[in-house]
XYZ file of C-alpha atoms in Angstrom:
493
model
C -29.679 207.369 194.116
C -29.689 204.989 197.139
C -32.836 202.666 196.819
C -34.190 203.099 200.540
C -37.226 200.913 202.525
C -40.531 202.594 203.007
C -39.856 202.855 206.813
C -37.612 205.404 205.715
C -40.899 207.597 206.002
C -41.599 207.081 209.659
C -37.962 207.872 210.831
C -37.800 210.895 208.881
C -39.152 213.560 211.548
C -38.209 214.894 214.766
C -39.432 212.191 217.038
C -41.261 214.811 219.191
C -43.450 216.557 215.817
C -46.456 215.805 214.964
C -46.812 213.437 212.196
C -50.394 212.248 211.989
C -53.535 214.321 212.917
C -57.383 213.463 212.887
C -59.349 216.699 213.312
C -62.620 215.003 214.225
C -61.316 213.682 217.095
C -58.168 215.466 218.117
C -55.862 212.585 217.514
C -52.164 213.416 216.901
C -49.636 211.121 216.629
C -45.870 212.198 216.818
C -43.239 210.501 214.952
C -41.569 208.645 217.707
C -45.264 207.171 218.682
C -46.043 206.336 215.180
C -42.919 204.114 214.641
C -44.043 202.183 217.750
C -47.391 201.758 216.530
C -46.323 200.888 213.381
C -43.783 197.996 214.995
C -46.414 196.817 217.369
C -49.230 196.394 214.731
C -46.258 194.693 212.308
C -45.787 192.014 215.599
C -49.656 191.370 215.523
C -49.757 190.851 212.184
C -46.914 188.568 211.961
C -48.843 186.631 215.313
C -51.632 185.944 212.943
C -49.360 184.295 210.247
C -48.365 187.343 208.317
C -44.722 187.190 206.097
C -42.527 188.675 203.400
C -44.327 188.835 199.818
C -48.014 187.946 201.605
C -50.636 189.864 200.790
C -53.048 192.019 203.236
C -56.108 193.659 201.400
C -57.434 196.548 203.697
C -60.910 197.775 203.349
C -60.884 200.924 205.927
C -62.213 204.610 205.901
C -59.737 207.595 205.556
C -58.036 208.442 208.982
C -54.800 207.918 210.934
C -55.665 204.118 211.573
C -55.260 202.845 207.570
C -52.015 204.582 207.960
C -50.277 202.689 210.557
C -51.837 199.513 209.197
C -50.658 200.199 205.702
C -47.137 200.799 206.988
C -47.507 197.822 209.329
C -48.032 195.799 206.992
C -44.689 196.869 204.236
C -42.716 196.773 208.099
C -42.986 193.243 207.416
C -41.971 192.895 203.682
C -45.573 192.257 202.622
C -47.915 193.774 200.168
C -50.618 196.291 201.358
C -53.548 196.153 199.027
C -56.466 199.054 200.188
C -59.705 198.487 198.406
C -62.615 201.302 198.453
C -64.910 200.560 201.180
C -67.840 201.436 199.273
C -67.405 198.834 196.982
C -70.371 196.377 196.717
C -70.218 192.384 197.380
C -69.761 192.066 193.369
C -66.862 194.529 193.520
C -64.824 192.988 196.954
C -65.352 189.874 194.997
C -63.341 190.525 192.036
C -60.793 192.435 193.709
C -60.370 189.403 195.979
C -60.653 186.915 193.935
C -57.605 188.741 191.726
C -55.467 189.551 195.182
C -56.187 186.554 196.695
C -54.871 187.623 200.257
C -53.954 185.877 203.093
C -55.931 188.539 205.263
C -58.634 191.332 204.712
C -58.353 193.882 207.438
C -61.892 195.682 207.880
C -63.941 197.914 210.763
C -64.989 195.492 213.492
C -68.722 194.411 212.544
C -69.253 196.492 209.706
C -68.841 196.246 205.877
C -71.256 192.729 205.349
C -70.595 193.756 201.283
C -67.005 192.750 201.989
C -67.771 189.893 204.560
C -70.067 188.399 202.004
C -67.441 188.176 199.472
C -64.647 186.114 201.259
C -63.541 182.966 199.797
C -61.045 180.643 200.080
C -58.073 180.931 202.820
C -59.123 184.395 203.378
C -58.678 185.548 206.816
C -61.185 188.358 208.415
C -59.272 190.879 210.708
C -60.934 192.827 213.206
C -59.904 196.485 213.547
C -60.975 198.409 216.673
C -59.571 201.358 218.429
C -59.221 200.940 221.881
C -58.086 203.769 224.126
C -56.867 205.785 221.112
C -54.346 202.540 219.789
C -55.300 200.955 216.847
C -55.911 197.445 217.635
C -56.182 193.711 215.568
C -59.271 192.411 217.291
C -58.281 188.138 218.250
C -54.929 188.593 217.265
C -53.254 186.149 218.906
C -49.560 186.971 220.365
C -46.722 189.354 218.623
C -44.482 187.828 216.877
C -41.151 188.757 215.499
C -40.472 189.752 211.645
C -37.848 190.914 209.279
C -37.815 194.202 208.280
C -39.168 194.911 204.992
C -36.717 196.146 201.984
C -36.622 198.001 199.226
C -37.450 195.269 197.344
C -40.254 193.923 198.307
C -43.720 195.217 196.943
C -45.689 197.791 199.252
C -48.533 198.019 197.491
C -50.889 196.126 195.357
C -53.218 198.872 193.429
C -55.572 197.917 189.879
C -55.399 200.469 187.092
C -58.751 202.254 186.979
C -59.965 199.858 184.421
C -61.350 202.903 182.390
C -60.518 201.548 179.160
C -59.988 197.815 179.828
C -60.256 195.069 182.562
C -58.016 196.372 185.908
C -55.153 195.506 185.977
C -52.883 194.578 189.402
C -50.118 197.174 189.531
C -46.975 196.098 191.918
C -45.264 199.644 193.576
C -41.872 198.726 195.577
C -40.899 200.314 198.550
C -38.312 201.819 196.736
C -40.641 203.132 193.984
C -42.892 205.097 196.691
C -39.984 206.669 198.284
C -38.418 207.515 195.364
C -42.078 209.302 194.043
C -42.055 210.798 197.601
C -38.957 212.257 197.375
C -39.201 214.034 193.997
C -42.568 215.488 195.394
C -40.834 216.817 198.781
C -38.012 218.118 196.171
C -40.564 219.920 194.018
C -42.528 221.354 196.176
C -39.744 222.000 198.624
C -41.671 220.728 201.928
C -40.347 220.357 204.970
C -40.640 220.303 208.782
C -43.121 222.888 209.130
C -45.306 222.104 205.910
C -48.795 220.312 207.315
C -50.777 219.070 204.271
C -54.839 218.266 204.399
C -55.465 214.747 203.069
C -58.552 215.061 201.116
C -58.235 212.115 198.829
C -58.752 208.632 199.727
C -55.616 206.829 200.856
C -57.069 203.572 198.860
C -55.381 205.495 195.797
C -51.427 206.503 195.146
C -53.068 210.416 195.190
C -53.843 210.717 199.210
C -51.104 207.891 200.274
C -48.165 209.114 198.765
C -48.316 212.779 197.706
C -50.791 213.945 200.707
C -49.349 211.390 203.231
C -45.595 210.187 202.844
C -44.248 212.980 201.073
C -45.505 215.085 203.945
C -44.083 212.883 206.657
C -40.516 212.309 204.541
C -40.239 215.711 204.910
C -40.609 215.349 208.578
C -44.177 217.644 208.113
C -47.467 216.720 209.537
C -50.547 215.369 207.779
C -53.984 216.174 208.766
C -56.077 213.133 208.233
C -60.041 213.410 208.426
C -61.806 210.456 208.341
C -64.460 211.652 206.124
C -64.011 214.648 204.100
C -66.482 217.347 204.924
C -65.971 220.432 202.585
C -67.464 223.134 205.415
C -65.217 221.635 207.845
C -61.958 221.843 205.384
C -62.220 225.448 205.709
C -61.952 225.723 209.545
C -59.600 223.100 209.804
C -57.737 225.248 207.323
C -57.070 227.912 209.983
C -56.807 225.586 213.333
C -54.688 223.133 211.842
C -51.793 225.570 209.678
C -52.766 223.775 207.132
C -49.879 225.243 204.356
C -50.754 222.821 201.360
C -53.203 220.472 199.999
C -53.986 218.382 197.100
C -57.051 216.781 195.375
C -58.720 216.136 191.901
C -61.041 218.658 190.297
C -63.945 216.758 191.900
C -63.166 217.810 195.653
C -61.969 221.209 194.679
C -65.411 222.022 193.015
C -66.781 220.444 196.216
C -64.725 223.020 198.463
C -65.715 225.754 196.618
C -69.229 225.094 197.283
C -68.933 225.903 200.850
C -66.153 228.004 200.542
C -65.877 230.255 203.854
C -62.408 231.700 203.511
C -60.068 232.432 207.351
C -59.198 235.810 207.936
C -55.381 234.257 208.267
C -54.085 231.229 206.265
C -50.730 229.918 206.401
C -51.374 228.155 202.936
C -48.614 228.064 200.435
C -50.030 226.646 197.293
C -53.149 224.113 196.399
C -52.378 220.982 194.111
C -54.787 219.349 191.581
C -53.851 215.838 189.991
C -55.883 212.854 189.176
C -57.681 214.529 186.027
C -57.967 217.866 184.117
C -58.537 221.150 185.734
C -60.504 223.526 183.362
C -59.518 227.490 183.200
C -62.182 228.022 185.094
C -62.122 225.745 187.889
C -58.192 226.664 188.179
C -59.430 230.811 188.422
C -61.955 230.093 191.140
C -59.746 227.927 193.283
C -56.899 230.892 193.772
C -59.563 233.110 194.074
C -60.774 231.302 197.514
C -57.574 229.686 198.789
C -55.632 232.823 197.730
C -52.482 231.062 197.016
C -51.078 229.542 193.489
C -53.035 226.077 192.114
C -50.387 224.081 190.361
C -51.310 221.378 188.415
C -49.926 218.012 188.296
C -49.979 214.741 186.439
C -49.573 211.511 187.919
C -50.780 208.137 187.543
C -51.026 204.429 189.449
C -47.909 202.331 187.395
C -45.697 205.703 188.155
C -45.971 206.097 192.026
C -48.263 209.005 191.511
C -46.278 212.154 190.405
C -44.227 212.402 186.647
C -45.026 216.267 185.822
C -45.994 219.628 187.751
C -46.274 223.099 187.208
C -43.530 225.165 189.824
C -43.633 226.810 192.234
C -43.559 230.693 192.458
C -41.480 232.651 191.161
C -40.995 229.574 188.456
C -43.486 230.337 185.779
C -46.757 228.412 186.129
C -48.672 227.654 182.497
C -52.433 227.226 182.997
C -53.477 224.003 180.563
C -50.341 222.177 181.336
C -49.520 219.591 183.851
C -45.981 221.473 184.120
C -42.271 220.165 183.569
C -41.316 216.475 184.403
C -40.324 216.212 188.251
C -40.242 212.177 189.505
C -39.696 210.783 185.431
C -37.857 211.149 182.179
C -40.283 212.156 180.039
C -40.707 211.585 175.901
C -43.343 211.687 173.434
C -43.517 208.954 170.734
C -44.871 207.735 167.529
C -46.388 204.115 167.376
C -42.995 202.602 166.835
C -41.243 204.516 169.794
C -39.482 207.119 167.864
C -39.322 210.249 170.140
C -40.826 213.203 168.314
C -39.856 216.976 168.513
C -41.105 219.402 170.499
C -44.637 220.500 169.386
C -45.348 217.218 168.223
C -48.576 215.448 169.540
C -47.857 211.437 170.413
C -47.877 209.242 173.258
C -46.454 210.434 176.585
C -44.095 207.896 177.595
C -42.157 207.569 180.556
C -39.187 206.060 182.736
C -37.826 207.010 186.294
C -37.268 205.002 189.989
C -41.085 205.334 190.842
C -42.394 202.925 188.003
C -43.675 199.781 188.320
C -41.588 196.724 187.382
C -44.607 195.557 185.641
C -48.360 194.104 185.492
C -48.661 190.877 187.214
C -50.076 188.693 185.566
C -50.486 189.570 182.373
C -47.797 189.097 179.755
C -49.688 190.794 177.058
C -50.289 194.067 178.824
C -46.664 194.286 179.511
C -45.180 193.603 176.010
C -47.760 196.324 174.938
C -46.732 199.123 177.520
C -43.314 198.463 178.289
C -39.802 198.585 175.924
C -36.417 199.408 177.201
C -37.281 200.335 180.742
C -39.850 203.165 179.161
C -43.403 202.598 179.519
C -46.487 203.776 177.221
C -49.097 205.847 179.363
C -51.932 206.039 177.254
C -51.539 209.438 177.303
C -51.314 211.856 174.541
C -49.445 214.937 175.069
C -47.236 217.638 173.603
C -44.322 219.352 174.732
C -44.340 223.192 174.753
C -41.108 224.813 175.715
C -40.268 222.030 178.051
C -43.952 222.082 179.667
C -46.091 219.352 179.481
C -49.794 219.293 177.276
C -52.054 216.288 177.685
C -54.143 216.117 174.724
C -56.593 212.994 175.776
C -56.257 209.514 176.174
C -55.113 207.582 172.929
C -58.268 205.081 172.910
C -60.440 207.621 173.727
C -59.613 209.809 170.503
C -63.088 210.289 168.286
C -62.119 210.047 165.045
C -64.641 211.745 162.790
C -64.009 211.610 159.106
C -60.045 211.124 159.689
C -60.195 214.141 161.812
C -58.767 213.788 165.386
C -60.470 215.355 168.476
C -59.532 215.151 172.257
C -62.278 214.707 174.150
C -60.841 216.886 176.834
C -60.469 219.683 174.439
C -64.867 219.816 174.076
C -65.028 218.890 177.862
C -63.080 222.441 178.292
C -65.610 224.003 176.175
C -68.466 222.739 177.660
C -67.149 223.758 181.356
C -66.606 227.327 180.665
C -70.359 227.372 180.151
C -71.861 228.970 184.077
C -74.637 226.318 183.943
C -72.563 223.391 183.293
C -70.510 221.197 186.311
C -69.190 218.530 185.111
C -68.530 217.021 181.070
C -67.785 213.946 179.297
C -67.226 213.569 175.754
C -66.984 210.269 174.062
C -67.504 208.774 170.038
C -70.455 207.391 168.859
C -71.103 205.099 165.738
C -72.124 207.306 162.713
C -72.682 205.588 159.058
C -71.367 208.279 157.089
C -67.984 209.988 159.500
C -67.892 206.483 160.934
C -68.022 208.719 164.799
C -68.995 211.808 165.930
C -68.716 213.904 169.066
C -71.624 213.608 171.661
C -71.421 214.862 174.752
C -73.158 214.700 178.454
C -73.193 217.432 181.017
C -74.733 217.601 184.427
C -75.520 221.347 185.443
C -75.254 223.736 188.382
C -77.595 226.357 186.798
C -80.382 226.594 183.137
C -79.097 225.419 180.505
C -80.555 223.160 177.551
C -78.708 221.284 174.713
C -79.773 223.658 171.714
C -78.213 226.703 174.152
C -74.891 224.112 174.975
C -74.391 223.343 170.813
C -74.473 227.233 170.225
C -71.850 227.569 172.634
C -69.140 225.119 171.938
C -69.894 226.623 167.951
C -68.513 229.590 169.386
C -65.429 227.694 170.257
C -64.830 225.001 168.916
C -64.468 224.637 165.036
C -67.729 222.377 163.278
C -66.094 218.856 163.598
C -65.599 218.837 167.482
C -68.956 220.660 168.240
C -71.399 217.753 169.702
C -73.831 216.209 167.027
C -75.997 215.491 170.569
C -75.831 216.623 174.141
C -77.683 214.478 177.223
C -78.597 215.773 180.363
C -77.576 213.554 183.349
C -77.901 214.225 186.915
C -74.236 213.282 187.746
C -71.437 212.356 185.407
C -70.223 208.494 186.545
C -66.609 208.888 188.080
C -64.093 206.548 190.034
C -63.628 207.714 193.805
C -60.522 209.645 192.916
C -62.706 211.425 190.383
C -61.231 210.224 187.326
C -63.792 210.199 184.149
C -65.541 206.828 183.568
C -66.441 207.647 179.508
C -67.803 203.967 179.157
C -70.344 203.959 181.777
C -71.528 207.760 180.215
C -72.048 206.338 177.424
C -73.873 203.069 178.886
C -76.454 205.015 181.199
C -77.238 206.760 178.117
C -77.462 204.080 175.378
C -78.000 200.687 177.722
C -74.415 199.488 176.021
């Protein structure tokens, strides 16, 4: 396979189609348009200083403008580093202080959080939209560049930092094409597929499953700048939309002000990003009416390793599906692959992973060996379909016994009063953990009533010893579960 450049993306479509559209304001960028925009925002960028292997940190809401400036900034061969706007002065801190970029690109006059946390040779960029063109408020005057190549790093993201300190994450262009590609392959997209981009483009979720994938296959994305849930569902009809894809989180969201179109042109929903329960999965066809396929992806991989198929390939409910952009193996502790229906680590290898943490020596020699890297992840396969299990630091171990978190969370979520679930360890003198569990609810429920329930399901060792109450369950943006800061709201850790 032919490494290619990540401006591979905005050459792939008929220059006249629609590659980019904002729905709140009726923006739409074709193809042709974008790959000027994209050149003339490179050319202001390279004005202010910009080249090869720099890096730009981006701090901008969801919308076609983050786009173009993302892919301005890889035109030139540097590194594109989007940071959550909502991030407070503490946060932009650390993230700069880690990045250290030559420029931070943010709304003109807004985001003083970010402003406040500048330092160093940090340059502040403007960014304004003037007459519908995204423009680099000051910039002085274009300059030229050399292209970017498949070498060079597009993107700078951090691991979640759900178990440990983030850690900076290098993606090539070549490994987000090469992600892009098996997605496009997969779901077999093209021309006239127009995805909804629900999830932030600060994450490899939105960016390159939503966004390039679409436009590689020379489709159209539909970018809102803020994601409204009862304005999906008319933009649903107006736009064609045929496809979309988000983690549990925004789905549930959806479905709370779910107003179904007479017409859809949908094909199939997506979820990725964390685990969809049963019941989640069985309301979600039941109001977009098409198949939800569930994925599994991740930061160091590009985004997509595993997904369920389309129809008439045979979907399996609790599985993330067959491997699509990676080899896929599961292993002991001393890499030894294990046999099918064997729990171990999910480990994986393909053209979308990262060449490595930067930085940080001691993460690498722990995750990576012979070009295959260790997830985290434990899974099992099933007749070539892929289980997750849990996370391998997050496994309670109570009295030598074993037990997923995920596997209680599922039990707890097919309760009708409970939304959301985490499940986590705590100390115990005697099994040295046990299972305890929070829950925030959509209807009445109690603890006492919750216990009785998971009894019913789940054998006496993984029932919760305790169950709290909280009025939301602490996530990242893309929804991922944050067990750690459970179990500090609840105990002051």
């Amino acid at each position: 396979m032919t490494a290619e450049p990540l401006s591979a993306v905005w050459a792939a479509g008929d220059p006249a189609a629609s590659a980019l559209v904002c729905p709140d304001d009726g923006t739409v960028l074709g193809f042709a348009e974008l790959g000027e925009r994209v050149d003339g925002l490179a050319r202001a960028l390279a004005g202010l200083g910009v080249e090869r292997g720099d890096r730009v940190c981006l701090a901008l809401p969801n919308g076609p403008e983050i786009v173009e400036l993302l892919f301005a900034v890889t035109a030139l061969g540097a590194a594109a580093a989007p940071l959550n706007p909502a991030y407070t002065t503490d946060e932009f801190a650390f993230y700069l202080g880690d990045l250290a970029p030559k420029l931070l690109l943010l709304p003109e006059g807004e985001l003083a959080a970010a402003r406040a946390a500048v330092r160093g040779s940090t340059a502040v960029g403007e960014i304004r939209t003037k007459g519908g063109r995204v423009e680099i408020a000051a910039a002085g005057a274009a300059a030229g560049y050399e292209p970017g190549s498949p070498e060079d790093v597009a993107l700078l993201l951090h691991t979640s930092g759900t178990t440990s300190r983030p850690k900076q994450v290098p993606l090539l262009q070549r490994n987000l094409v090469a992600s892009a590609r098996s997605i496009v392959r997969h779901y077999e997209l093209g021309p006239d597929d127009v995805s909804y981009v629900a999830m932030p483009l600060f994450h490899v979720h939105g960016l390159v499953a939503s966004t390039v994938a679409t436009l590689l296959a020379g489709g159209t994305a539909v970018v809102p700048r803020r994601l409204a849930p009862g304005r999906f569902w008319r933009h649903l009809a107006e736009h064609g939309l045929t496809w979309l894809s988000a983690g549990p989180t925004i789905h549930h969201m959806l479905l709370e002000r779910a107003s179904p179109p007479e017409r859809s042109q949908l094909r199939f929903a997506r979820s990725c990003s964390s685990a969809l329960s049963p019941e989640l999965l069985r309301r979600c066809e039941e109001a977009y009416g098409v198949p939800m396929l569930e994925a599994y992806g991740m930061t160091e991989a590009s985004h997509e390793l595993a997904a369920n198929p389309l129809p008439p390939g045979e979907r399996r409910p609790g599985t993330v599906g067959v491997p699509t952009g990676a080899e896929i193996r599961i292993v002991d502790r001393e890499w030894r692959e294990l046999a099918s229906g064997e729990a171990g680590e999910v480990t994986i290898r393909g053209p979308g992973l990262t060449p490595g943490y930067l930085g940080n020596p001691e993460a690498n020699a722990e995750a990576f060996g012979d070009g295959w890297f260790r997830t985290g992840d434990q899974g099992v396969f099933e007749d070539g379909y892929l289980r997750l299990v849990g996370r391998i630091k997050e496994l309670i171990i109570r009295g030598g016994e074993n037990i997923s978190p995920g596997e209680v969370e599922e039990a707890l979520l097919a309760h009708p009063a409970v939304a959301d679930a985490a499940v986590f360890g705590v100390p115990d003198e005697k099994y040295g953990e046990v299972v305890a569990a929070a829950v925030s609810l959509a209807g009445e429920a109690d603890a006492p009533a919750l216990i009785a329930h998971c009894r019913e399901r789940l054998t006496a060792v993984k029932v919760p010893a305790v169950i709290h109450v909280l009025d939301e369950i602490p996530r990242t943006p893309t929804g991922k579960l944050q067990r750690r800061r459970v179990a500090a709201a609840i105990y002051g850790e």
